[in-house]
Coordinates of N, CA and C in Angstrom, one line a residue:
Chain A
G1 N 116.9 -0.3 112.7 CA 115.9 0.2 113.7 C 116.4 1.2 114.6
A2 N 115.5 1.9 115.4 CA 115.9 2.9 116.3 C 116.5 2.4 117.5
G3 N 116.1 1.2 117.9 CA 116.6 0.7 119.2 C 117.2 -0.7 119.1
V4 N 117.5 -1.3 120.2 CA 118.1 -2.6 120.3 C 116.9 -3.6 120.0
S5 N 117.1 -4.6 119.2 CA 116.0 -5.6 119.0 C 116.5 -6.9 119.3
Q6 N 115.6 -7.8 119.9 CA 116.0 -9.1 120.2 C 115.0 -10.1 119.7
T7 N 115.4 -11.2 119.2 CA 114.5 -12.2 118.8 C 115.0 -13.6 119.2
P8 N 114.1 -14.6 119.5 CA 112.6 -14.3 119.6 C 112.3 -13.6 120.9
S9 N 111.1 -13.1 121.1 CA 110.7 -12.5 122.3 C 110.5 -13.5 123.4
N10 N 110.0 -14.6 123.0 CA 109.7 -15.7 123.9 C 110.3 -17.0 123.3
K11 N 110.9 -17.9 124.1 CA 111.4 -19.2 123.7 C 111.1 -20.2 124.7
V12 N 110.4 -21.3 124.3 CA 110.1 -22.4 125.3 C 110.9 -23.6 124.6
T13 N 111.7 -24.2 125.5 CA 112.4 -25.3 125.0 C 112.5 -26.4 126.1
E14 N 112.8 -27.6 125.6 CA 112.8 -28.8 126.5 C 114.2 -28.9 127.1
K15 N 114.3 -29.3 128.3 CA 115.6 -29.6 128.9 C 116.5 -30.4 128.0
G16 N 117.7 -30.0 127.9 CA 118.7 -30.7 127.1 C 118.9 -30.2 125.7
K17 N 117.9 -29.3 125.2 CA 118.0 -28.8 123.9 C 118.9 -27.7 123.8
Y18 N 119.2 -27.3 122.5 CA 120.1 -26.2 122.2 C 119.3 -25.0 121.8
V19 N 119.7 -23.8 122.2 CA 118.9 -22.6 121.8 C 119.9 -21.5 121.4
E20 N 119.4 -20.7 120.5 CA 120.1 -19.5 120.0 C 119.2 -18.2 120.2
L21 N 119.8 -17.2 120.8 CA 119.1 -15.9 121.0 C 119.9 -14.9 120.3
R22 N 119.1 -14.1 119.6 CA 119.7 -13.1 118.7 C 119.5 -11.6 119.2
C23 N 120.6 -10.9 119.0 CA 120.5 -9.4 119.4 C 121.0 -8.5 118.2
D24 N 120.2 -7.6 117.8 CA 120.5 -6.5 116.8 C 120.7 -5.2 117.5
P25 N 122.0 -4.8 117.7 CA 122.2 -3.5 118.4 C 121.9 -2.3 117.6
I26 N 122.0 -1.2 118.3 CA 121.7 0.1 117.6 C 122.8 0.3 116.5
S27 N 122.5 0.7 115.4 CA 123.4 0.9 114.3 C 124.6 1.9 114.7
G28 N 125.8 1.4 114.5 CA 127.0 2.2 114.9 C 127.5 1.9 116.3
H29 N 126.8 1.2 117.1 CA 127.3 0.9 118.4 C 128.3 -0.2 118.4
T30 N 129.5 0.1 118.9 CA 130.5 -0.9 118.9 C 130.6 -1.8 120.0
A31 N 130.0 -1.4 121.1 CA 130.0 -2.2 122.3 C 128.7 -2.9 122.5
L32 N 128.7 -4.2 122.9 CA 127.5 -5.0 123.0 C 127.7 -5.9 124.2
Y33 N 126.6 -5.9 125.0 CA 126.6 -6.7 126.3 C 125.4 -7.6 126.3
W34 N 125.6 -8.8 127.0 CA 124.5 -9.7 127.3 C 124.4 -9.8 128.8
Y35 N 123.2 -9.7 129.3 CA 122.8 -9.8 130.7 C 121.7 -10.9 130.8
R36 N 121.6 -11.4 132.1 CA 120.6 -12.4 132.4 C 119.8 -11.8 133.6
Q37 N 118.5 -11.9 133.4 CA 117.7 -11.4 134.6 C 116.7 -12.5 135.0
S38 N 117.0 -13.1 136.2 CA 116.1 -14.1 136.8 C 115.0 -13.4 137.4
L39 N 114.0 -14.2 137.7 CA 112.7 -13.7 138.3 C 113.0 -13.0 139.7
G40 N 112.6 -11.7 139.8 CA 112.8 -11.0 141.0 C 114.2 -10.4 141.3
Q41 N 115.0 -10.6 140.3 CA 116.4 -10.1 140.5 C 116.7 -9.0 139.4
G42 N 117.8 -8.4 139.7 CA 118.3 -7.4 138.7 C 119.1 -8.1 137.6
P43 N 119.4 -7.5 136.5 CA 120.2 -8.2 135.4 C 121.6 -8.5 135.9
E44 N 122.1 -9.6 135.5 CA 123.5 -9.9 135.8 C 124.3 -10.1 134.5
F45 N 125.4 -9.5 134.5 CA 126.4 -9.4 133.4 C 126.8 -10.8 132.9
L46 N 126.7 -11.1 131.7 CA 127.2 -12.4 131.1 C 128.5 -12.1 130.3
I47 N 128.5 -11.3 129.2 CA 129.6 -11.2 128.3 C 129.5 -9.8 127.6
Y48 N 130.7 -9.3 127.3 CA 130.9 -8.0 126.6 C 131.7 -8.2 125.3
F49 N 131.2 -7.6 124.3 CA 131.9 -7.5 123.0 C 132.3 -6.1 122.7
Q50 N 133.6 -5.9 122.3 CA 134.0 -4.7 121.6 C 134.4 -5.0 120.2
G51 N 133.5 -4.6 119.3 CA 133.7 -5.0 117.9 C 133.3 -6.5 117.8
T52 N 134.2 -7.3 117.2 CA 133.9 -8.7 117.0 C 134.4 -9.6 118.2
G53 N 135.3 -9.1 119.0 CA 135.8 -9.9 120.0 C 135.2 -9.8 121.3
A54 N 135.1 -11.0 122.0 CA 134.6 -11.0 123.4 C 135.7 -10.5 124.3
A55 N 135.5 -9.2 124.8 CA 136.6 -8.6 125.6 C 136.5 -9.1 127.1
D56 N 135.3 -9.5 127.5 CA 135.0 -10.0 128.9 C 133.9 -11.0 128.9
D57 N 134.2 -12.3 129.2 CA 133.2 -13.3 129.2 C 133.1 -13.8 130.6
S58 N 133.5 -13.1 131.6 CA 133.7 -13.5 133.0 C 132.3 -13.9 133.6
G59 N 131.2 -13.3 133.0 CA 129.9 -13.6 133.6 C 129.2 -14.8 133.1
L60 N 129.8 -15.5 132.1 CA 129.1 -16.7 131.6 C 129.2 -17.8 132.7
P61 N 128.1 -18.4 133.0 CA 128.0 -19.3 134.2 C 128.8 -20.6 134.0
N62 N 128.9 -21.1 132.7 CA 129.6 -22.3 132.5 C 129.9 -22.5 131.0
D63 N 130.5 -23.6 130.7 CA 130.9 -23.7 129.2 C 129.7 -24.1 128.3
R64 N 128.5 -24.2 128.9 CA 127.3 -24.5 128.0 C 126.9 -23.2 127.3
F65 N 127.4 -22.0 127.8 CA 127.0 -20.7 127.3 C 128.1 -20.2 126.4
F66 N 127.8 -19.7 125.2 CA 128.7 -19.2 124.3 C 128.0 -18.1 123.5
A67 N 128.8 -17.1 123.1 CA 128.3 -16.0 122.3 C 129.2 -15.6 121.2
V68 N 128.7 -15.1 120.1 CA 129.5 -14.6 119.0 C 129.0 -13.3 118.4
R69 N 129.9 -12.6 117.8 CA 129.5 -11.4 117.1 C 130.4 -11.3 115.9
P70 N 130.2 -12.1 114.9 CA 131.2 -12.3 113.8 C 131.5 -11.1 113.0
E71 N 130.6 -10.2 112.8 CA 130.8 -9.0 111.9 C 130.8 -7.7 112.7
G72 N 130.7 -7.8 114.0 CA 130.8 -6.6 114.9 C 129.4 -6.0 115.0
S73 N 128.3 -6.6 114.5 CA 127.0 -6.0 114.7 C 126.1 -7.0 115.5
V74 N 125.4 -7.8 114.7 CA 124.5 -8.8 115.3 C 125.3 -9.8 116.3
S75 N 124.7 -10.1 117.4 CA 125.3 -11.1 118.2 C 124.3 -12.2 118.5
T76 N 124.8 -13.4 118.7 CA 124.0 -14.6 119.1 C 124.5 -15.2 120.3
L77 N 123.6 -15.4 121.3 CA 124.0 -16.1 122.5 C 123.5 -17.6 122.3
K78 N 124.4 -18.5 122.6 CA 124.1 -19.9 122.4 C 124.1 -20.6 123.6
I79 N 123.1 -21.4 123.9 CA 123.1 -22.2 125.1 C 122.9 -23.7 124.8
Q80 N 123.9 -24.5 125.1 CA 123.8 -26.0 124.8 C 123.2 -26.7 126.1
R81 N 122.6 -27.8 125.8 CA 122.1 -28.7 126.8 C 121.4 -27.9 127.9
T82 N 120.4 -27.2 127.6 CA 119.7 -26.3 128.5 C 119.2 -27.0 129.7
E83 N 119.2 -26.3 130.8 CA 118.7 -26.8 132.1 C 117.6 -25.8 132.6
R84 N 116.8 -26.4 133.5 CA 115.6 -25.6 134.0 C 116.1 -24.3 134.6
G85 N 117.3 -24.3 135.2 CA 117.9 -23.2 135.9 C 118.3 -22.1 134.9
D86 N 118.3 -22.4 133.6 CA 118.6 -21.4 132.6 C 117.4 -20.5 132.3
S87 N 116.3 -20.8 132.8 CA 115.1 -20.0 132.5 C 115.3 -18.6 133.1
A88 N 115.1 -17.6 132.3 CA 115.3 -16.3 132.7 C 115.0 -15.4 131.5
V89 N 115.0 -14.1 131.6 CA 115.0 -13.1 130.5 C 116.5 -12.8 130.2
Y90 N 116.8 -12.9 128.9 CA 118.1 -12.6 128.5 C 118.1 -11.2 127.8
L91 N 118.8 -10.3 128.3 CA 118.8 -8.9 127.8 C 120.1 -8.6 127.1
C92 N 120.0 -7.9 126.0 CA 121.1 -7.4 125.3 C 121.1 -5.9 125.4
A93 N 122.3 -5.3 125.4 CA 122.4 -3.8 125.4 C 123.6 -3.5 124.5
S94 N 123.5 -2.3 124.0 CA 124.6 -1.7 123.1 C 124.9 -0.3 123.6
S95 N 126.1 0.1 123.2 CA 126.6 1.5 123.5 C 127.5 1.9 122.5
R96 N 127.7 3.2 122.4 CA 128.6 3.8 121.4 C 130.0 3.4 121.7
G97 N 130.3 3.1 122.9 CA 131.6 2.7 123.3 C 131.6 2.2 124.7
H98 N 132.6 1.6 125.3 CA 132.4 0.9 126.6 C 132.2 1.9 127.7
S99 N 132.4 3.1 127.5 CA 132.3 4.1 128.6 C 131.0 4.9 128.6
Y100 N 130.1 4.6 127.6 CA 128.9 5.3 127.3 C 127.7 4.5 127.9
E101 N 126.6 5.2 128.0 CA 125.4 4.5 128.6 C 124.9 3.4 127.6
Q102 N 124.4 2.4 128.3 CA 124.0 1.2 127.5 C 122.4 1.4 127.3
Y103 N 122.0 0.9 126.1 CA 120.6 1.0 125.8 C 120.2 -0.6 125.6
F104 N 119.1 -0.9 126.3 CA 118.7 -2.3 126.4 C 117.6 -2.6 125.4
G105 N 117.7 -3.9 125.0 CA 116.6 -4.4 124.2 C 115.5 -4.9 125.1
P106 N 114.4 -5.4 124.5 CA 113.2 -5.8 125.3 C 113.5 -7.2 125.9
G107 N 114.5 -7.9 125.5 CA 114.8 -9.2 126.1 C 114.1 -10.3 125.4
T108 N 114.7 -11.5 125.6 CA 114.1 -12.8 125.2 C 113.8 -13.6 126.5
R109 N 112.5 -13.9 126.7 CA 112.2 -14.8 127.8 C 112.4 -16.2 127.5
L110 N 113.3 -16.8 128.1 CA 113.6 -18.3 127.9 C 112.9 -19.1 128.9
T111 N 112.2 -20.1 128.6 CA 111.6 -21.0 129.6 C 112.1 -22.4 129.2
V112 N 112.7 -23.1 130.1 CA 113.2 -24.5 129.9 C 112.3 -25.4 130.7
T113 N 111.6 -26.4 130.0 CA 110.6 -27.2 130.7 C 111.2 -28.6 130.9
Chain B
G1 N 134.7 -5.9 146.6 CA 133.7 -6.7 145.9 C 132.7 -5.8 145.3
E2 N 131.9 -6.3 144.5 CA 130.9 -5.5 143.7 C 129.5 -6.0 144.2
D3 N 128.8 -5.1 144.8 CA 127.4 -5.4 145.3 C 126.6 -4.1 145.3
V4 N 125.4 -4.2 144.9 CA 124.5 -3.0 144.9 C 123.2 -3.5 145.6
E5 N 122.8 -2.7 146.5 CA 121.6 -3.1 147.3 C 120.5 -2.0 147.2
Q6 N 119.3 -2.5 147.2 CA 118.1 -1.6 147.2 C 117.0 -2.2 148.1
S7 N 116.2 -1.3 148.6 CA 115.0 -1.8 149.3 C 114.1 -2.4 148.2
L8 N 113.3 -3.4 148.6 CA 112.5 -4.1 147.6 C 111.2 -3.4 147.2
F9 N 110.5 -2.6 148.2 CA 109.2 -2.1 147.9 C 109.2 -0.6 148.4
L10 N 108.3 0.1 147.7 CA 108.1 1.5 148.1 C 106.6 1.8 147.7
S11 N 105.8 2.3 148.6 CA 104.5 2.7 148.1 C 104.2 4.2 148.5
V12 N 103.7 5.0 147.5 CA 103.4 6.4 147.8 C 102.1 6.7 147.3
R13 N 101.6 7.9 147.7 CA 100.3 8.4 147.2 C 100.6 9.3 146.0
E14 N 99.7 9.3 145.0 CA 99.8 10.1 143.8 C 100.0 11.6 144.3
G15 N 101.0 12.2 143.6 CA 101.3 13.6 144.0 C 102.3 13.8 145.0
D16 N 102.6 12.8 145.8 CA 103.7 12.8 146.8 C 105.1 12.7 146.0
S17 N 106.1 12.9 146.8 CA 107.5 12.6 146.2 C 107.8 11.2 146.6
S18 N 108.6 10.5 145.7 CA 109.1 9.2 146.0 C 110.6 9.3 146.2
V19 N 111.2 8.6 147.1 CA 112.6 8.5 147.2 C 113.1 7.0 147.2
I20 N 113.8 6.7 146.2 CA 114.4 5.3 146.1 C 115.9 5.3 146.4
N21 N 116.3 4.5 147.2 CA 117.7 4.5 147.7 C 118.4 3.3 147.2
C22 N 119.7 3.5 147.1 CA 120.6 2.4 146.7 C 122.0 2.6 147.3
T23 N 122.6 1.5 147.7 CA 124.0 1.6 148.2 C 124.9 0.6 147.3
Y24 N 126.1 1.1 147.1 CA 127.0 0.3 146.3 C 128.3 0.1 147.0
T25 N 129.1 -0.8 146.5 CA 130.4 -1.0 147.2 C 131.6 -0.7 146.5
D26 N 131.5 -0.7 145.1 CA 132.8 -0.5 144.3 C 133.2 1.0 144.2
S27 N 134.2 1.3 144.9 CA 134.7 2.7 144.9 C 135.2 3.2 143.6
S28 N 135.5 2.3 142.6 CA 136.0 2.7 141.3 C 134.9 3.0 140.4
S29 N 133.6 2.9 140.8 CA 132.5 3.2 139.9 C 132.7 4.6 139.2
T30 N 132.4 4.6 138.0 CA 132.5 5.9 137.2 C 131.2 6.6 137.1
Y31 N 130.2 5.9 136.6 CA 128.9 6.4 136.4 C 127.9 5.5 137.2
L32 N 126.9 6.1 137.7 CA 125.8 5.4 138.3 C 124.5 5.8 137.6
Y33 N 123.7 4.8 137.4 CA 122.5 4.9 136.6 C 121.2 4.5 137.3
W34 N 120.1 5.1 136.8 CA 118.8 4.6 137.3 C 118.0 4.2 136.0
Y35 N 117.5 3.0 136.1 CA 116.7 2.4 135.0 C 115.3 2.1 135.5
K36 N 114.3 2.2 134.7 CA 112.9 1.9 135.0 C 112.5 0.7 134.2
Q37 N 111.8 -0.2 134.8 CA 111.3 -1.4 134.1 C 109.8 -1.6 134.4
E38 N 109.0 -1.5 133.3 CA 107.6 -1.7 133.5 C 107.3 -3.2 133.1
P39 N 106.2 -3.7 133.7 CA 105.9 -5.1 133.4 C 105.9 -5.5 131.9
G40 N 106.7 -6.6 131.7 CA 106.8 -7.0 130.3 C 107.6 -6.2 129.4
A41 N 108.2 -5.2 129.9 CA 109.0 -4.2 129.0 C 110.5 -4.2 129.4
G42 N 111.3 -3.7 128.5 CA 112.7 -3.7 128.7 C 113.1 -2.6 129.7
L43 N 114.4 -2.4 129.9 CA 114.9 -1.4 130.8 C 115.0 0.0 130.1
Q44 N 114.5 0.9 130.7 CA 114.5 2.3 130.2 C 115.4 3.2 131.0
L45 N 116.5 3.7 130.4 CA 117.4 4.6 131.1 C 116.6 5.9 131.4
L46 N 116.7 6.2 132.8 CA 116.0 7.4 133.3 C 117.0 8.6 133.4
T47 N 118.1 8.3 134.0 CA 119.1 9.3 134.3 C 120.4 8.6 134.8
Y48 N 121.4 9.4 134.7 CA 122.7 8.9 135.3 C 123.5 10.1 135.9
I49 N 124.5 9.7 136.7 CA 125.3 10.7 137.3 C 126.7 10.2 137.3
F50 N 127.6 11.2 137.0 CA 129.0 10.9 137.0 C 129.5 10.9 138.5
S51 N 130.5 10.1 138.8 CA 130.8 9.8 140.2 C 131.5 11.0 140.9
N52 N 131.9 12.1 140.2 CA 132.4 13.2 140.8 C 131.4 14.3 141.0
M53 N 130.1 14.0 140.8 CA 129.0 14.9 141.0 C 128.3 14.6 142.3
D54 N 127.6 15.5 142.9 CA 126.8 15.3 144.0 C 125.3 15.2 143.8
M55 N 125.0 15.9 142.7 CA 123.5 16.0 142.4 C 123.3 16.3 141.0
K56 N 122.2 15.8 140.5 CA 121.8 16.0 139.1 C 120.2 16.1 139.1
Q57 N 119.7 17.1 138.4 CA 118.3 17.2 138.4 C 117.9 17.2 136.9
D58 N 116.8 16.5 136.6 CA 116.3 16.3 135.3 C 114.8 16.3 135.3
Q59 N 114.1 17.4 135.2 CA 112.7 17.5 135.3 C 112.2 17.1 136.6
R60 N 111.4 16.0 136.7 CA 110.9 15.6 138.0 C 111.8 14.7 138.8
L61 N 113.0 14.4 138.2 CA 113.9 13.5 138.8 C 115.1 14.2 139.4
T62 N 115.4 13.9 140.6 CA 116.6 14.4 141.2 C 117.5 13.3 141.7
V63 N 118.8 13.2 141.3 CA 119.7 12.2 141.8 C 120.7 12.8 142.8
L64 N 120.8 12.1 143.9 CA 121.8 12.5 144.9 C 122.8 11.4 145.1
L65 N 124.1 11.9 145.1 CA 125.1 10.9 145.3 C 126.0 11.3 146.5
N66 N 126.1 10.4 147.4 CA 127.0 10.6 148.6 C 128.2 9.5 148.4
K67 N 129.3 10.0 147.8 CA 130.3 9.1 147.5 C 131.0 8.5 148.7
K68 N 131.0 9.3 149.8 CA 131.7 8.9 151.0 C 131.0 7.7 151.6
D69 N 129.6 7.7 151.5 CA 128.8 6.6 152.1 C 128.5 5.6 151.0
K70 N 128.8 5.9 149.8 CA 128.5 5.0 148.7 C 126.9 4.9 148.6
H71 N 126.2 6.0 148.7 CA 124.8 6.0 148.7 C 124.2 6.9 147.5
L72 N 123.3 6.3 146.8 CA 122.7 6.9 145.7 C 121.2 6.9 145.9
S73 N 120.6 8.1 145.6 CA 119.1 8.1 145.7 C 118.5 8.8 144.5
L74 N 117.2 8.4 144.2 CA 116.5 8.9 143.1 C 115.2 9.5 143.7
R75 N 115.0 10.8 143.5 CA 113.7 11.4 144.0 C 112.8 11.7 142.8
I76 N 111.6 11.3 142.9 CA 110.7 11.6 141.8 C 109.6 12.5 142.4
A77 N 109.5 13.7 141.9 CA 108.6 14.7 142.4 C 107.2 14.5 141.8
D78 N 106.2 14.8 142.5 CA 104.8 14.7 141.9 C 104.6 13.4 141.3
T79 N 104.8 12.3 142.1 CA 104.7 10.9 141.6 C 103.3 10.7 141.0
Q80 N 103.3 10.1 139.8 CA 102.1 9.8 139.1 C 101.9 8.2 139.0
T81 N 100.7 7.8 138.7 CA 100.4 6.3 138.7 C 101.3 5.7 137.6
G82 N 101.6 6.5 136.5 CA 102.4 6.0 135.4 C 103.8 5.8 135.9
D83 N 104.2 6.2 137.0 CA 105.6 6.0 137.6 C 105.7 4.6 138.2
S84 N 104.5 3.9 138.5 CA 104.6 2.6 139.0 C 105.4 1.6 138.2
A85 N 106.4 1.0 138.7 CA 107.4 0.2 138.0 C 108.4 -0.3 139.0
I86 N 109.4 -1.0 138.4 CA 110.6 -1.4 139.2 C 111.7 -0.5 138.7
Y87 N 112.4 0.0 139.7 CA 113.5 0.9 139.5 C 114.8 0.2 139.9
F88 N 115.8 0.2 139.0 CA 117.0 -0.4 139.2 C 118.1 0.7 139.2
C89 N 119.0 0.6 140.3 CA 120.2 1.4 140.2 C 121.3 0.4 139.7
A90 N 122.3 1.0 139.0 CA 123.4 0.3 138.5 C 124.6 1.1 138.5
E91 N 125.8 0.4 138.8 CA 127.0 1.1 138.7 C 127.8 0.5 137.6
S92 N 128.6 1.4 137.0 CA 129.4 1.1 135.9 C 130.8 0.9 136.4
V93 N 131.3 -0.3 136.4 CA 132.6 -0.6 137.1 C 133.8 -0.3 136.2
L94 N 134.7 0.4 136.7 CA 135.9 0.8 135.9 C 136.8 -0.4 135.9
S95 N 136.5 -1.4 135.1 CA 137.3 -2.6 135.1 C 137.8 -2.9 133.6
G96 N 137.6 -2.0 132.7 CA 138.0 -2.1 131.3 C 136.7 -2.3 130.5
T97 N 135.7 -2.9 131.0 CA 134.5 -3.3 130.2 C 133.4 -2.4 130.5
Y98 N 133.4 -1.7 131.7 CA 132.3 -0.8 132.1 C 131.0 -1.7 132.2
K99 N 131.1 -2.9 132.5 CA 129.9 -3.7 132.7 C 129.1 -3.1 133.8
Y100 N 127.8 -3.3 133.8 CA 126.9 -2.8 134.9 C 126.7 -3.8 135.9
I101 N 126.7 -3.3 137.2 CA 126.3 -4.2 138.3 C 125.0 -3.6 138.8
F102 N 123.9 -4.4 138.7 CA 122.6 -3.9 139.1 C 122.2 -4.2 140.5
G103 N 121.4 -3.4 141.0 CA 120.7 -3.8 142.3 C 119.5 -4.7 142.0
T104 N 118.9 -5.1 143.1 CA 117.8 -6.1 142.9 C 116.5 -5.4 142.4
G105 N 116.4 -4.1 142.4 CA 115.3 -3.4 142.0 C 114.4 -3.0 143.2
T106 N 113.8 -1.8 143.0 CA 112.7 -1.4 144.0 C 111.4 -1.3 143.3
R107 N 110.4 -2.0 143.8 CA 109.1 -1.9 143.1 C 108.3 -0.7 143.7
L108 N 108.0 0.3 142.9 CA 107.3 1.4 143.3 C 105.8 1.3 142.9
K109 N 105.0 1.4 144.0 CA 103.6 1.4 143.7 C 103.0 2.7 144.1
V110 N 102.3 3.3 143.2 CA 101.8 4.7 143.3 C 100.2 4.5 143.5
L111 N 99.7 5.0 144.6 CA 98.4 4.8 145.0 C 97.5 6.0 144.6
A112 N 96.4 5.8 143.9 CA 95.6 7.0 143.4 C 94.9 7.6 144.5

């Protein structure tokens, strides 16, 4: 596709459940970022991939959060034992390289009930 | 430390100019960005400026950077109702990852 895509667009889950959020970056973009945007806030950095490896995961809030990018393209953000405080819009962005501008997907709105 | 601040709201009349301000703290920032977010939509890159520049103009948009004061502004000329949105400034931190640090966003309301 022409842009970054994310699925699902909306996810409602019960507290304690496991969820996976998917990101398809722009073709050829080697850098991939995940951000989290809580209501009324700007996006906050979670994790950065260069190729297949997580080069910086300093923004992950705790060990319930994990992300993979096994083939250097699609990435999955995984959240275990979800909590109500995890409710937010999860944004994915990709760029040609880490020093270039990032293009954002439409986000996945996660609601934990 | 890394912190980006913006005023929360701005209201202007259609046809007037809008100026959205942002302050940042990380002196190692390389690029500074302006993004637009409309309700229910993703972040749209509007423009960006390299940290060794003072000004950049792109059609109705003018970005001014005062590196000494760590102050960034976005001026929108001839503001239209379609410009109503939340505007985020972001700094790209020279830490190896170029992750973005975003401000809290300024909600621009354009009155007809």
